[in-house]
């Protein structure tokens, strides 16, 4: 059972690399408890991070009555959710949402978000922005649970960056697929560039966590070998394998619109990421060997022809 209601694993990204798919899969497992909100954003709540910073103000009084009006919509949405849950008799969920909406954000509050997990073998949350964390906040994770397991899904960084741009366009950002100069300026923003710097992310986490506590997964395996991928993940977090993995790749989670990449953007991304891709292919092998940059379309290997060379998940 979960010790002292502590989260036992964290998904730290990467953004646009299948973390929503993973959240949905783990939420279905009988031995895993996942919070109703996928991304908690507790460790990246400092305003210095290029992330939502929804938990930047710890005091619920200051969130409601303070001068930062941009924080009030989250409280209003929480109240509406609590009312809906109470009126439909879902009281356990209402209790969680009350903590989430009106709690004082500190370590005890964060641990309390997992209090309903006490009868499960594993529990955790997935926040891709944790890939942005500096040393102090990664150390905080270690303080919360010294035995925390870290799951990091990586994707061809060229594909990942272009998917993020397409998703920005979908969400109504002031961005158009035929404006390469503007796209490149967005790609240079720390909120975008840091998320694709896998080597930096792994170097920082490996300062605090042994390699046996860090699992690197490949986004490619979600399509090519989801059963093998989840077998690796369930073994890693200490739960029994799924009896059956049900995957419908025809209905992707959080899909991006399909736009052609402008040549200028392609050249920029190749310049930035090809050296990284070559190093990762040499270090990790597996699917990283297919990230040669010449063809950024999804590869079509199956488990049968991948065999032992391309594994769905590896330790560094």
XYZ file of C-alpha atoms in Angstrom:
316
model
C 0.000 0.000 0.000
C 1.055 3.609 -0.499
C 3.267 4.643 2.466
C 1.907 7.635 4.398
C -0.161 8.670 1.389
C 2.970 9.735 -0.459
C 3.032 9.964 -4.237
C 5.220 7.102 -5.428
C 5.896 8.244 -8.986
C 5.959 11.382 -11.116
C 5.660 11.827 -14.841
C 7.880 14.765 -15.797
C 7.135 15.007 -19.506
C 8.092 15.557 -22.129
C 5.420 17.942 -23.322
C 3.649 16.660 -26.469
C 5.105 13.188 -25.893
C 2.120 11.112 -24.795
C 1.743 12.114 -21.148
C -2.046 12.416 -21.456
C -2.130 8.921 -22.936
C -0.094 7.652 -19.999
C -2.362 9.417 -17.488
C -5.413 7.758 -19.056
C -3.778 4.337 -19.018
C -2.648 4.543 -15.386
C -6.029 5.909 -14.283
C -7.609 2.649 -15.477
C -5.310 0.384 -13.450
C -6.931 -1.018 -10.276
C -3.713 -0.749 -8.253
C -2.995 2.884 -9.157
C -4.606 6.036 -7.798
C -4.353 9.151 -9.944
C -5.700 12.595 -8.946
C -8.713 13.925 -10.864
C -6.469 16.667 -12.276
C -3.655 15.353 -14.453
C -1.204 18.237 -14.009
C -0.822 19.447 -10.418
C 2.044 21.925 -11.086
C 3.138 21.907 -7.437
C 6.900 21.856 -7.949
C 6.948 24.399 -10.782
C 4.690 26.911 -9.027
C 7.397 29.587 -8.725
C 6.863 32.556 -11.044
C 10.405 32.126 -12.358
C 9.322 29.105 -14.397
C 7.801 29.503 -17.881
C 4.818 27.391 -16.867
C 1.248 28.105 -15.680
C 2.269 29.019 -12.078
C -1.312 28.316 -10.963
C -0.124 27.567 -7.422
C 2.142 30.603 -7.071
C 0.017 32.146 -4.292
C -0.053 29.774 -1.328
C -2.760 31.458 0.777
C -6.389 30.804 -0.269
C -7.344 34.195 1.234
C -4.848 35.986 -0.997
C -5.983 33.984 -4.005
C -9.587 35.053 -3.499
C -9.189 38.588 -2.189
C -5.723 39.537 -3.435
C -4.882 41.831 -6.298
C -3.961 39.078 -8.781
C -7.268 38.775 -10.557
C -5.867 36.135 -12.941
C -5.883 33.649 -10.037
C -9.615 33.925 -9.294
C -10.942 31.946 -12.287
C -9.302 28.782 -10.934
C -11.130 29.237 -7.605
C -14.426 29.940 -9.361
C -14.005 26.816 -11.501
C -13.211 24.805 -8.374
C -16.367 25.989 -6.610
C -18.485 25.027 -9.614
C -16.872 21.597 -9.699
C -17.431 21.019 -5.984
C -21.100 21.983 -6.323
C -21.528 19.614 -9.276
C -19.907 16.718 -7.400
C -21.950 17.246 -4.229
C -25.202 17.484 -6.159
C -24.456 14.201 -7.939
C -23.416 12.387 -4.761
C -19.715 12.037 -5.599
C -18.555 13.073 -2.162
C -15.045 11.589 -2.238
C -14.282 13.591 -5.347
C -15.874 16.677 -3.778
C -13.539 16.342 -0.783
C -10.527 16.196 -3.090
C -11.669 19.238 -5.068
C -12.236 21.166 -1.839
C -8.610 20.525 -0.825
C -7.461 21.406 -4.327
C -9.421 24.647 -4.449
C -9.139 26.043 -0.922
C -5.946 24.513 0.488
C -2.854 26.384 1.622
C -0.185 25.319 -0.829
C 2.680 23.682 1.042
C 4.252 20.238 1.320
C 1.558 18.901 3.645
C -1.163 20.133 1.287
C 0.545 18.332 -1.594
C 0.810 15.093 0.368
C -2.858 15.462 1.327
C -3.871 15.383 -2.329
C -2.954 11.681 -2.266
C -4.779 10.772 0.962
C -7.366 8.752 -0.978
C -4.615 6.502 -2.353
C -3.997 4.583 0.870
C -5.515 1.350 -0.454
C -3.530 1.383 -3.685
C -0.043 0.097 -4.436
C 1.017 3.195 -6.349
C -0.086 6.755 -6.888
C 1.335 9.733 -8.679
C 0.785 12.637 -10.989
C 1.999 13.735 -14.392
C 3.093 17.325 -14.973
C 5.266 17.850 -18.079
C 6.427 21.213 -16.718
C 8.484 19.331 -14.129
C 10.995 18.971 -16.960
C 11.754 22.675 -16.388
C 12.721 22.326 -12.737
C 15.940 23.663 -11.251
C 17.997 21.776 -8.692
C 16.223 23.174 -5.628
C 12.810 21.975 -6.732
C 14.073 18.573 -7.843
C 15.595 18.288 -4.377
C 12.135 19.129 -2.998
C 10.727 16.126 -4.854
C 13.361 13.974 -3.173
C 12.316 15.423 0.204
C 8.648 14.610 -0.408
C 9.518 10.985 -1.159
C 13.146 9.778 -1.276
C 11.985 6.658 -3.165
C 10.065 8.552 -5.853
C 10.067 6.935 -9.289
C 10.506 9.306 -12.239
C 8.942 8.563 -15.643
C 10.211 10.570 -18.611
C 8.726 10.002 -22.064
C 10.927 11.315 -24.838
C 10.051 11.972 -28.466
C 12.057 12.998 -31.492
C 12.739 16.592 -30.368
C 12.064 17.935 -33.871
C 8.670 16.235 -33.919
C 7.967 17.331 -30.358
C 8.720 20.990 -31.064
C 6.602 21.076 -34.221
C 3.729 19.321 -32.445
C 3.888 21.950 -29.703
C 3.731 24.741 -32.275
C 0.724 23.136 -33.962
C -0.969 22.761 -30.587
C -0.320 26.455 -29.851
C -2.072 27.304 -33.108
C -4.989 25.034 -32.207
C -5.382 26.772 -28.838
C -5.734 30.152 -30.497
C -2.267 31.577 -29.932
C -1.355 34.564 -32.072
C 0.511 32.278 -34.417
C 0.001 31.076 -37.989
C 1.533 28.036 -39.711
C 2.806 30.208 -42.575
C 4.715 32.695 -40.381
C 8.126 31.040 -39.918
C 9.843 34.031 -38.299
C 7.175 34.197 -35.588
C 7.292 30.425 -35.106
C 11.058 30.476 -34.637
C 10.745 33.244 -32.048
C 8.323 31.023 -30.114
C 10.667 28.044 -30.436
C 13.456 30.126 -28.904
C 11.373 30.984 -25.831
C 12.621 29.155 -22.685
C 9.180 27.638 -22.168
C 9.658 25.818 -25.451
C 13.395 25.277 -25.783
C 13.998 23.957 -22.247
C 11.308 21.303 -22.644
C 13.146 19.834 -25.614
C 16.554 19.772 -23.951
C 16.388 16.145 -22.812
C 20.051 15.979 -21.896
C 19.730 18.941 -19.515
C 16.602 17.461 -17.947
C 18.168 14.051 -17.373
C 21.428 15.510 -16.063
C 19.507 17.507 -13.449
C 17.330 14.631 -12.270
C 20.253 12.202 -12.171
C 21.938 14.480 -9.627
C 19.268 13.460 -7.137
C 17.866 10.114 -8.279
C 19.650 6.865 -8.952
C 19.238 5.463 -12.457
C 17.064 2.668 -11.034
C 14.520 5.356 -10.098
C 14.383 6.998 -13.541
C 12.609 5.329 -16.453
C 13.053 6.705 -19.952
C 10.209 5.753 -22.284
C 9.820 6.363 -25.977
C 6.792 8.120 -27.434
C 7.246 5.926 -30.526
C 6.291 2.853 -28.487
C 2.785 4.213 -27.818
C 1.956 3.402 -31.429
C 4.357 0.555 -32.141
C 4.243 -1.439 -28.908
C 1.846 -0.028 -26.258
C 1.607 -3.389 -24.486
C 5.377 -3.672 -24.149
C 5.612 -0.062 -23.040
C 3.021 -0.449 -20.275
C 4.626 -3.719 -19.194
C 7.844 -1.782 -18.585
C 6.027 1.011 -16.747
C 3.940 -1.264 -14.500
C 7.048 -3.218 -13.550
C 8.900 0.019 -12.823
C 6.263 1.436 -10.451
C 5.655 -1.920 -8.773
C 2.174 -2.943 -9.890
C 0.849 -5.991 -11.690
C 0.703 -5.950 -15.491
C -2.525 -5.035 -17.217
C -4.720 -7.969 -18.107
C -5.347 -6.245 -21.417
C -4.218 -2.978 -22.977
C -6.938 -1.314 -25.003
C -5.506 1.273 -27.384
C -7.288 3.152 -30.136
C -4.618 4.989 -32.076
C -7.251 6.272 -34.482
C -8.407 8.663 -31.763
C -5.254 10.433 -30.497
C -5.295 12.288 -27.191
C -4.749 16.047 -27.437
C -4.116 15.914 -31.198
C -2.491 18.785 -33.053
C -3.752 20.006 -36.431
C -1.778 18.772 -39.414
C 0.250 21.626 -40.916
C 3.269 21.397 -43.186
C 6.445 22.605 -41.531
C 7.912 25.705 -43.242
C 11.379 25.118 -44.660
C 12.883 27.895 -42.522
C 11.482 26.280 -39.374
C 12.718 22.852 -40.455
C 16.237 24.202 -41.023
C 16.205 25.888 -37.616
C 15.038 22.745 -35.799
C 17.576 20.569 -37.606
C 20.381 22.940 -36.636
C 19.311 22.905 -32.993
C 18.466 19.241 -32.514
C 20.447 17.036 -34.912
C 23.564 17.077 -32.644
C 21.359 16.090 -29.685
C 19.663 13.348 -31.692
C 23.025 11.863 -32.680
C 24.242 11.843 -29.064
C 21.023 10.280 -27.801
C 21.071 7.630 -30.512
C 24.595 6.683 -29.456
C 23.793 6.720 -25.741
C 20.329 5.159 -25.656
C 19.944 3.342 -28.943
C 16.398 1.997 -29.292
C 13.951 4.320 -31.047
C 16.426 7.214 -30.801
C 18.302 5.544 -33.669
C 15.351 6.367 -35.925
C 15.493 10.088 -35.119
C 17.960 10.827 -37.883
C 16.122 13.973 -38.918
C 15.781 12.867 -42.510
C 12.255 11.618 -41.992
C 10.278 13.055 -39.106
C 7.182 11.044 -39.936
C 6.299 8.318 -37.446
C 8.212 5.106 -37.977
C 6.299 1.954 -38.804
C 8.270 -0.796 -37.089
C 6.251 -3.408 -35.236
C 7.294 -5.357 -32.183
C 8.165 -8.347 -34.388
C 10.810 -6.535 -36.441
C 11.996 -4.329 -33.581
C 12.933 -7.463 -31.614
C 15.614 -6.876 -29.000
C 17.263 -3.871 -30.620
C 14.492 -1.300 -30.200
C 13.062 -1.569 -26.725
C 10.013 0.470 -25.685
C 11.670 1.720 -22.510
C 15.151 1.768 -21.020
C 17.064 3.068 -18.051
C 19.846 5.578 -18.712
